[in-house]
mmCIF file of C-alpha atoms in Angstrom:
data_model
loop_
_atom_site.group_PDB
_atom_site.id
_atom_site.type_symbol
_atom_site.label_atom_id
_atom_site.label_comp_id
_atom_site.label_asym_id
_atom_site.label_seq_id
_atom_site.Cartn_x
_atom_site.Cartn_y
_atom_site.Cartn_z
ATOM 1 C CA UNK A 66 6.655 -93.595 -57.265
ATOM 2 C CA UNK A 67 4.780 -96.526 -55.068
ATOM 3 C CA UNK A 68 1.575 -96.221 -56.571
ATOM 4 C CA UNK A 69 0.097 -94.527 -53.618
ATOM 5 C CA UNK A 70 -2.503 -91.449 -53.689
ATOM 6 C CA UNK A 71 -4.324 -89.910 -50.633
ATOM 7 C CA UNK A 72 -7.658 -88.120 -51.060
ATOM 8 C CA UNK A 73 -8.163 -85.073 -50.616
ATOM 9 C CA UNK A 74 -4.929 -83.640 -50.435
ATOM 10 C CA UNK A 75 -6.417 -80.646 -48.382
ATOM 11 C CA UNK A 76 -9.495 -80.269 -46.425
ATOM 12 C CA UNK A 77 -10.883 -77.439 -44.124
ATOM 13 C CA UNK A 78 -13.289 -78.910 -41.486
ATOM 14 C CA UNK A 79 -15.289 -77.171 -38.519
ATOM 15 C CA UNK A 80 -14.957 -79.113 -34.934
ATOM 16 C CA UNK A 81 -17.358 -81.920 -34.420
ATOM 17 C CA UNK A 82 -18.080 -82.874 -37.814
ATOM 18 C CA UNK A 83 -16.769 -86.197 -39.002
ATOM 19 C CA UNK A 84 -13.885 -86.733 -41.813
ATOM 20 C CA UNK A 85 -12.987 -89.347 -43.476
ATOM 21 C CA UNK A 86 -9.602 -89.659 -45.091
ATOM 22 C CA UNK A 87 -8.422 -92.178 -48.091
ATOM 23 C CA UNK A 88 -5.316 -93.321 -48.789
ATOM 24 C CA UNK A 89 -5.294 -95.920 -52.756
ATOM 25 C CA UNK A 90 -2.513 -97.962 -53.439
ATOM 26 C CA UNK A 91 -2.051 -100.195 -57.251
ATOM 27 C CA UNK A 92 0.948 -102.197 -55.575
ATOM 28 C CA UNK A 93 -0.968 -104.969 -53.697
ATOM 29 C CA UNK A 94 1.344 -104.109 -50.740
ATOM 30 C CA UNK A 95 -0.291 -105.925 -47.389
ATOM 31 C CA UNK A 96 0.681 -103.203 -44.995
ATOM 32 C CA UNK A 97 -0.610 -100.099 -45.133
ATOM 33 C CA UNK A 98 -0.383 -97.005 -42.021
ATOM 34 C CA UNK A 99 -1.220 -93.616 -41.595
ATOM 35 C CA UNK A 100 0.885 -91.102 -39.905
ATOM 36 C CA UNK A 101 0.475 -87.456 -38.726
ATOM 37 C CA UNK A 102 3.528 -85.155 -38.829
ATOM 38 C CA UNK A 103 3.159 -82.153 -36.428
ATOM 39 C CA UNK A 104 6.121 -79.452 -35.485
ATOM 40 C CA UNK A 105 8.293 -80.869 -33.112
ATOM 41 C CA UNK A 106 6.895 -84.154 -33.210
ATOM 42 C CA UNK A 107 7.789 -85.991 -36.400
ATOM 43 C CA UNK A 108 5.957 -89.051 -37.729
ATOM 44 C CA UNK A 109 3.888 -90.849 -35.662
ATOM 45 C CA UNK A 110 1.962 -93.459 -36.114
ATOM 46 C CA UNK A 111 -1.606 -93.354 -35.715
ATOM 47 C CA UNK A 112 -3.412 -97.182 -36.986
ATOM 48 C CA UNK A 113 -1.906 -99.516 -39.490
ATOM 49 C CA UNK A 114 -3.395 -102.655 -41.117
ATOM 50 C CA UNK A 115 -1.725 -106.069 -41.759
ATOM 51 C CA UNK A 116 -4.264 -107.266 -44.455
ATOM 52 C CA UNK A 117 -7.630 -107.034 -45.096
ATOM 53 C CA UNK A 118 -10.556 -106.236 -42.142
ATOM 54 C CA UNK A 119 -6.894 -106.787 -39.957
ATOM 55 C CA UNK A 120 -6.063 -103.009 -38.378
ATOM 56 C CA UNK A 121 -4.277 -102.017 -35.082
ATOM 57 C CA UNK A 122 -3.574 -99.523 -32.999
ATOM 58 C CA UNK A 123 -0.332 -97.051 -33.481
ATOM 59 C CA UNK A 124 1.097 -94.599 -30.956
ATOM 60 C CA UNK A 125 -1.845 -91.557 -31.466
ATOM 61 C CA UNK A 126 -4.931 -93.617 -31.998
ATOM 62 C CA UNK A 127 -7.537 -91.950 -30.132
ATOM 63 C CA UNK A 128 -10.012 -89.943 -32.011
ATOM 64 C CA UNK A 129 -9.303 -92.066 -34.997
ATOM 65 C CA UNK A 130 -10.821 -95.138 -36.587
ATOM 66 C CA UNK A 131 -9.554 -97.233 -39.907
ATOM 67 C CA UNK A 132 -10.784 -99.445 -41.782
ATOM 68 C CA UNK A 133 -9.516 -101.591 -44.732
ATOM 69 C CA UNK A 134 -12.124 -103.126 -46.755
ATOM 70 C CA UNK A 135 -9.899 -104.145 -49.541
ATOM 71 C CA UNK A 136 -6.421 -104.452 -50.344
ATOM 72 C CA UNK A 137 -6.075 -101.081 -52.111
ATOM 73 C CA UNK A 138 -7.994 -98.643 -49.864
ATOM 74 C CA UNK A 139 -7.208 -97.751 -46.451
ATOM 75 C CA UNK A 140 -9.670 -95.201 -44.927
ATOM 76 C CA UNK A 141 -9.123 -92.650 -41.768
ATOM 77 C CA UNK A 142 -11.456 -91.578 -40.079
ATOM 78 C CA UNK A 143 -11.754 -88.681 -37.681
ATOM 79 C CA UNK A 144 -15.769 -89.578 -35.639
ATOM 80 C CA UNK A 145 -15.808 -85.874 -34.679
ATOM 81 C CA UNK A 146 -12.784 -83.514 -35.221
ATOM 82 C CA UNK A 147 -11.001 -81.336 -32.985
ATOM 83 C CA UNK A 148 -8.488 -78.844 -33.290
ATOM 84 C CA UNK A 149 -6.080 -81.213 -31.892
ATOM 85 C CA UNK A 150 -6.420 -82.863 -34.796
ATOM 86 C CA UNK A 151 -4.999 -79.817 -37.436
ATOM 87 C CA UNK A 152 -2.042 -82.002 -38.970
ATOM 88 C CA UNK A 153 -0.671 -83.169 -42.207
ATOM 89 C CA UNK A 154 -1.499 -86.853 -42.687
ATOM 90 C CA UNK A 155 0.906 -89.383 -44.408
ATOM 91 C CA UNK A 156 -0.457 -92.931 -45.298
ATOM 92 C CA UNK A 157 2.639 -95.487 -46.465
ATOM 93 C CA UNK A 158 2.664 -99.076 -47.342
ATOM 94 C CA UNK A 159 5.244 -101.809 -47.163
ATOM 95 C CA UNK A 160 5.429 -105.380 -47.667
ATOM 96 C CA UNK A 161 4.616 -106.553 -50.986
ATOM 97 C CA UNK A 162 2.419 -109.871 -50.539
ATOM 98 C CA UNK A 163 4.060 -112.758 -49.324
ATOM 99 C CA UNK A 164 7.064 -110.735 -48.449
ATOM 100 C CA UNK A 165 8.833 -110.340 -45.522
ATOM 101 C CA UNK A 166 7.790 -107.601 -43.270
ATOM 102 C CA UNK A 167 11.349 -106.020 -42.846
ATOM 103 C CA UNK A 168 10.701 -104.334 -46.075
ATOM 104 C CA UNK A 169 10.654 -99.912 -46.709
ATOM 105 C CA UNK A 170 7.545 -98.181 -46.257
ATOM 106 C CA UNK A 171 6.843 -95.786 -48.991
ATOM 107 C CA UNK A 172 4.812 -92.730 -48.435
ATOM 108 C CA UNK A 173 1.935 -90.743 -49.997
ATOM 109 C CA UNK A 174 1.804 -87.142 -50.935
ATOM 110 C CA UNK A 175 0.048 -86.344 -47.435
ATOM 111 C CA UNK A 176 -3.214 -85.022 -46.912
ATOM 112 C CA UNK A 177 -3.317 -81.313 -45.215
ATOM 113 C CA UNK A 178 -6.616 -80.970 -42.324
ATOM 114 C CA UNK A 179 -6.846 -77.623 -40.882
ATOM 115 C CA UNK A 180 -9.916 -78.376 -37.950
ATOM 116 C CA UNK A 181 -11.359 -74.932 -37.357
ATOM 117 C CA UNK B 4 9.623 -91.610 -23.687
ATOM 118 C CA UNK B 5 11.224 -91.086 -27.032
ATOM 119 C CA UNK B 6 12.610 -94.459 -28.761
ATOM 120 C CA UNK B 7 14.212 -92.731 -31.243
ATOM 121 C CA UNK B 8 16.158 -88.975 -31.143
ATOM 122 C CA UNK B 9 17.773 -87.346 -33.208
ATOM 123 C CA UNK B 10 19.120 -84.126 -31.409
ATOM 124 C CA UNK B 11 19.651 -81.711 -34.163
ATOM 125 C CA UNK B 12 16.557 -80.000 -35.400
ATOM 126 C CA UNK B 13 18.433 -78.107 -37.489
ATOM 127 C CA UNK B 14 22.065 -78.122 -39.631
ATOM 128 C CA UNK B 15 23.693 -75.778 -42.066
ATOM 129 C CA UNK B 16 26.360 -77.030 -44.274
ATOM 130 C CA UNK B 17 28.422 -75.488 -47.688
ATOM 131 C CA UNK B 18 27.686 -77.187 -50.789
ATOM 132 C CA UNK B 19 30.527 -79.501 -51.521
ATOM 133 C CA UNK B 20 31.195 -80.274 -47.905
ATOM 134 C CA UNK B 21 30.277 -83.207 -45.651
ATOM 135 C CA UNK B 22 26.735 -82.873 -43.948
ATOM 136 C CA UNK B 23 26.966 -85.899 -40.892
ATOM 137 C CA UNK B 24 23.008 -86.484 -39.325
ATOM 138 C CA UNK B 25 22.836 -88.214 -36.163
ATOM 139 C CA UNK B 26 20.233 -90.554 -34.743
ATOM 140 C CA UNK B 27 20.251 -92.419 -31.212
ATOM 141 C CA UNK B 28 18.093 -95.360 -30.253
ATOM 142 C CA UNK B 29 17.241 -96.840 -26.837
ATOM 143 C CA UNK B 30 15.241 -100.217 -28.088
ATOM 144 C CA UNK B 31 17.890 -103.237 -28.461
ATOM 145 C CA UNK B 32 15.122 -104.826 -30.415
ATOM 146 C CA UNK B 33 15.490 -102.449 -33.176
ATOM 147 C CA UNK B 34 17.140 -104.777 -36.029
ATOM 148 C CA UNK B 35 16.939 -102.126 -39.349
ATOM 149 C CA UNK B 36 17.040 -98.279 -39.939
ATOM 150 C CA UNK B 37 16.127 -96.566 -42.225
ATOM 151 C CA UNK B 38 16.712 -92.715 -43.647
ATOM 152 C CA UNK B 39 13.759 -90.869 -45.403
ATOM 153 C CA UNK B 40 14.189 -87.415 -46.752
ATOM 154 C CA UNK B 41 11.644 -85.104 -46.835
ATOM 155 C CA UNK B 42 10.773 -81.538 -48.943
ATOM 156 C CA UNK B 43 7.716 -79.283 -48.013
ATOM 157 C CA UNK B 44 4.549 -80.346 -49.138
ATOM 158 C CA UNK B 45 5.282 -83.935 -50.137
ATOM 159 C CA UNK B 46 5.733 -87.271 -48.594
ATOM 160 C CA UNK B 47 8.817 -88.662 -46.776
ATOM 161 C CA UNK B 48 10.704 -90.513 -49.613
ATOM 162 C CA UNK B 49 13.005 -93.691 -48.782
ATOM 163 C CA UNK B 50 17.057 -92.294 -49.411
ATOM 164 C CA UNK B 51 18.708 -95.883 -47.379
ATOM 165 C CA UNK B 52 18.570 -98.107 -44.660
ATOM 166 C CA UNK B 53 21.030 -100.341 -43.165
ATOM 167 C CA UNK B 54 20.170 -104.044 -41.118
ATOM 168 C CA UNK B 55 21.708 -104.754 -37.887
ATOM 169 C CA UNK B 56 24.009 -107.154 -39.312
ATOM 170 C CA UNK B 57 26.222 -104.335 -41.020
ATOM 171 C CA UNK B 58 27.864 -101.344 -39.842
ATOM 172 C CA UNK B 59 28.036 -99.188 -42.997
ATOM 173 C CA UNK B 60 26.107 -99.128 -46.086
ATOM 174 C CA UNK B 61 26.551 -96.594 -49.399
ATOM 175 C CA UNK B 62 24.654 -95.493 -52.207
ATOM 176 C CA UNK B 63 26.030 -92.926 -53.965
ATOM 177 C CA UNK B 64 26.589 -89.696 -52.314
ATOM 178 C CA UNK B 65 24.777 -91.458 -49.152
ATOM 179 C CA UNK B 66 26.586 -93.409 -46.584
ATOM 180 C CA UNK B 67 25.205 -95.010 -43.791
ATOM 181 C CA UNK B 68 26.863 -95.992 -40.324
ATOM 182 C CA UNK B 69 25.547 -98.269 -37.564
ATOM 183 C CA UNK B 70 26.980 -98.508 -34.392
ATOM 184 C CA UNK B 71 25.212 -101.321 -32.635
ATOM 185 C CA UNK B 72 26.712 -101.279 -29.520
ATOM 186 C CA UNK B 73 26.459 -97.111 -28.671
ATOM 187 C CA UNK B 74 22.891 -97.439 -30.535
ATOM 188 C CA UNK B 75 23.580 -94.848 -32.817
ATOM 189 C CA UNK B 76 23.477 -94.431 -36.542
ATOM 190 C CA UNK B 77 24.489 -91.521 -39.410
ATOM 191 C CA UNK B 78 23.719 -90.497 -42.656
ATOM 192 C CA UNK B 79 26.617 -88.971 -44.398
ATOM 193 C CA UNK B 80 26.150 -86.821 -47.307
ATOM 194 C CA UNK B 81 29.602 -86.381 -49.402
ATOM 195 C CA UNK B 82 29.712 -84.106 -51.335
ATOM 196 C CA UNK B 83 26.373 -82.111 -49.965
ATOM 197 C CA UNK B 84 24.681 -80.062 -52.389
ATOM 198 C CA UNK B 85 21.654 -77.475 -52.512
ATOM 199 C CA UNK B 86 19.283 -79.847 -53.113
ATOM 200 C CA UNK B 87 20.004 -82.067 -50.748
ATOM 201 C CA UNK B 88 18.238 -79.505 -48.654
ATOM 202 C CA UNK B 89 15.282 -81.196 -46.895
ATOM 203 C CA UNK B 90 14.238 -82.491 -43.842
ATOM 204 C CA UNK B 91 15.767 -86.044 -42.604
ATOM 205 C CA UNK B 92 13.904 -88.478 -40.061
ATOM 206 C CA UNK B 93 16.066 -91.953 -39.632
ATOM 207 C CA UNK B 94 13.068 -94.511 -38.469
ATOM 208 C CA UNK B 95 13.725 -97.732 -36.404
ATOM 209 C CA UNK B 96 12.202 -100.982 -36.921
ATOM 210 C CA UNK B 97 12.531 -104.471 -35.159
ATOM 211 C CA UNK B 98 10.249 -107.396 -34.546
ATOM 212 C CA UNK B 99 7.182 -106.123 -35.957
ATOM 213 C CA UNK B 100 6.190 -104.300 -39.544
ATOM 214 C CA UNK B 101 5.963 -101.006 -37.513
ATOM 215 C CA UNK B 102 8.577 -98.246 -37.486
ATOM 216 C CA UNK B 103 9.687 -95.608 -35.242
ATOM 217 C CA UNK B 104 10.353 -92.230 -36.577
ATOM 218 C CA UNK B 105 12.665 -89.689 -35.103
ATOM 219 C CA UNK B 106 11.517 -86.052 -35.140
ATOM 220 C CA UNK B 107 13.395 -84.812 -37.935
ATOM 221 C CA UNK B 108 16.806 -82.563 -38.680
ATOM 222 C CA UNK B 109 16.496 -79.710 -41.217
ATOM 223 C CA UNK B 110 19.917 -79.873 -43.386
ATOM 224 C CA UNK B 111 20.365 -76.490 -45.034
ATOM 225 C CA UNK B 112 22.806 -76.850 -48.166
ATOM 226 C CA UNK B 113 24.178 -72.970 -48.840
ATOM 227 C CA UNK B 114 25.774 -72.349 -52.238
#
């Protein structure tokens, strides 16, 4: 177990209202990224963050912001949800600090949106 | 343009026998892999990963194999068993603290 929890772990929203995913980690790990997993897609990244106030862009990024205010907490947010957007969402972290960045990311328990 | 494939979505196996997942790769940059195992309704958990300076690595039951110059690695699973049963995405990382996932292959372990 990383030390990594993602609130809430399920969530039904309508379309256009905003959500606002968290992902809490206790292992001072620098990197921290959230995923979505769809069917027939895999894992794919949607932001990440190299340190504090530093985020970037993954592979899926529009629709979503991030933010990382502190090391622990890394926050997803969805400005006005769409169907589209009906995924499971997995936040991991890597790179203890000062470590190199070729290190595993570990994952959290995923967070289930269903976007009616 | 997928970086990372792995062509099986699916593979059934006996318990006790060898269960072989395949991933290919296109990006020569790629420098580490990695295997993560997955059950339904939880997270992707690290099983083993291999850097591009070895061809096999093995932990247990778990054996992986690089071969740098086809881009291609395994994950052999000796002997399998039923609760090896999961879903298995081999990632791909390389020059930056970002991975590349492949979509998955559901290994079914029968008694």
């Amino acid at each position: 177990d990383a030390g990594i929890t993602q609130s809430p772990r399920h969530k039904v929203t309508e379309t256009g209202t905003p959500v606002t995913l968290r992902c809490h980690q206790t292992e001072n790990h620098r990197y921290m990224y959230w995923y979505r997993q769809d069917p027939g897609h895999g894992l794919r990244l949607i932001h990440y963050s190299y340190g504090v106030k530093d985020t970037d862009k993954g592979e899926v990024s529009d629709g979503y912001s991030v933010s990382r205010s502190k090391t622990e907490d890394f926050l997803l947010t969805l400005e006005s949800a769409t169907s589209s957007q009906t995924s499971v969402y997995f936040c991991a972290i890597s790179g203890l600090a000062g470590g190199s960045v070729k290190e595993t990311q570990y994952f959290g328990p995923g967070t289930r949106l269903l976007v009616l | 343009d997928q970086q990372v494939k792995q062509n099986s979505p699916s593979l059934s196996v006996q318990e006790g026998r060898i269960s072989i997942l395949n991933c290919d790769y296109t990006n020569s940059m790629f420098d580490y892999f990695l295997w993560y195992k997955k059950y339904p309704a939880e997270g992707p958990t690290f099983l083993i990963s291999i850097s591009s300076i070895k061809d096999k690595n093995e932990d247990g039951r778990f054996t992986v194999f690089l071969n740098k110059s086809a881009k291609h690695l395994s994950l052999h699973i000796v002997p399998s068993q039923p609760g090896d049963s999961a879903v298995y995405f081999c990632a791909c990382g390389g020059g930056s603290e970002k991975l590349v996932f492949g979509k998955g292959t559901k290994l079914t372990v029968n008694p």
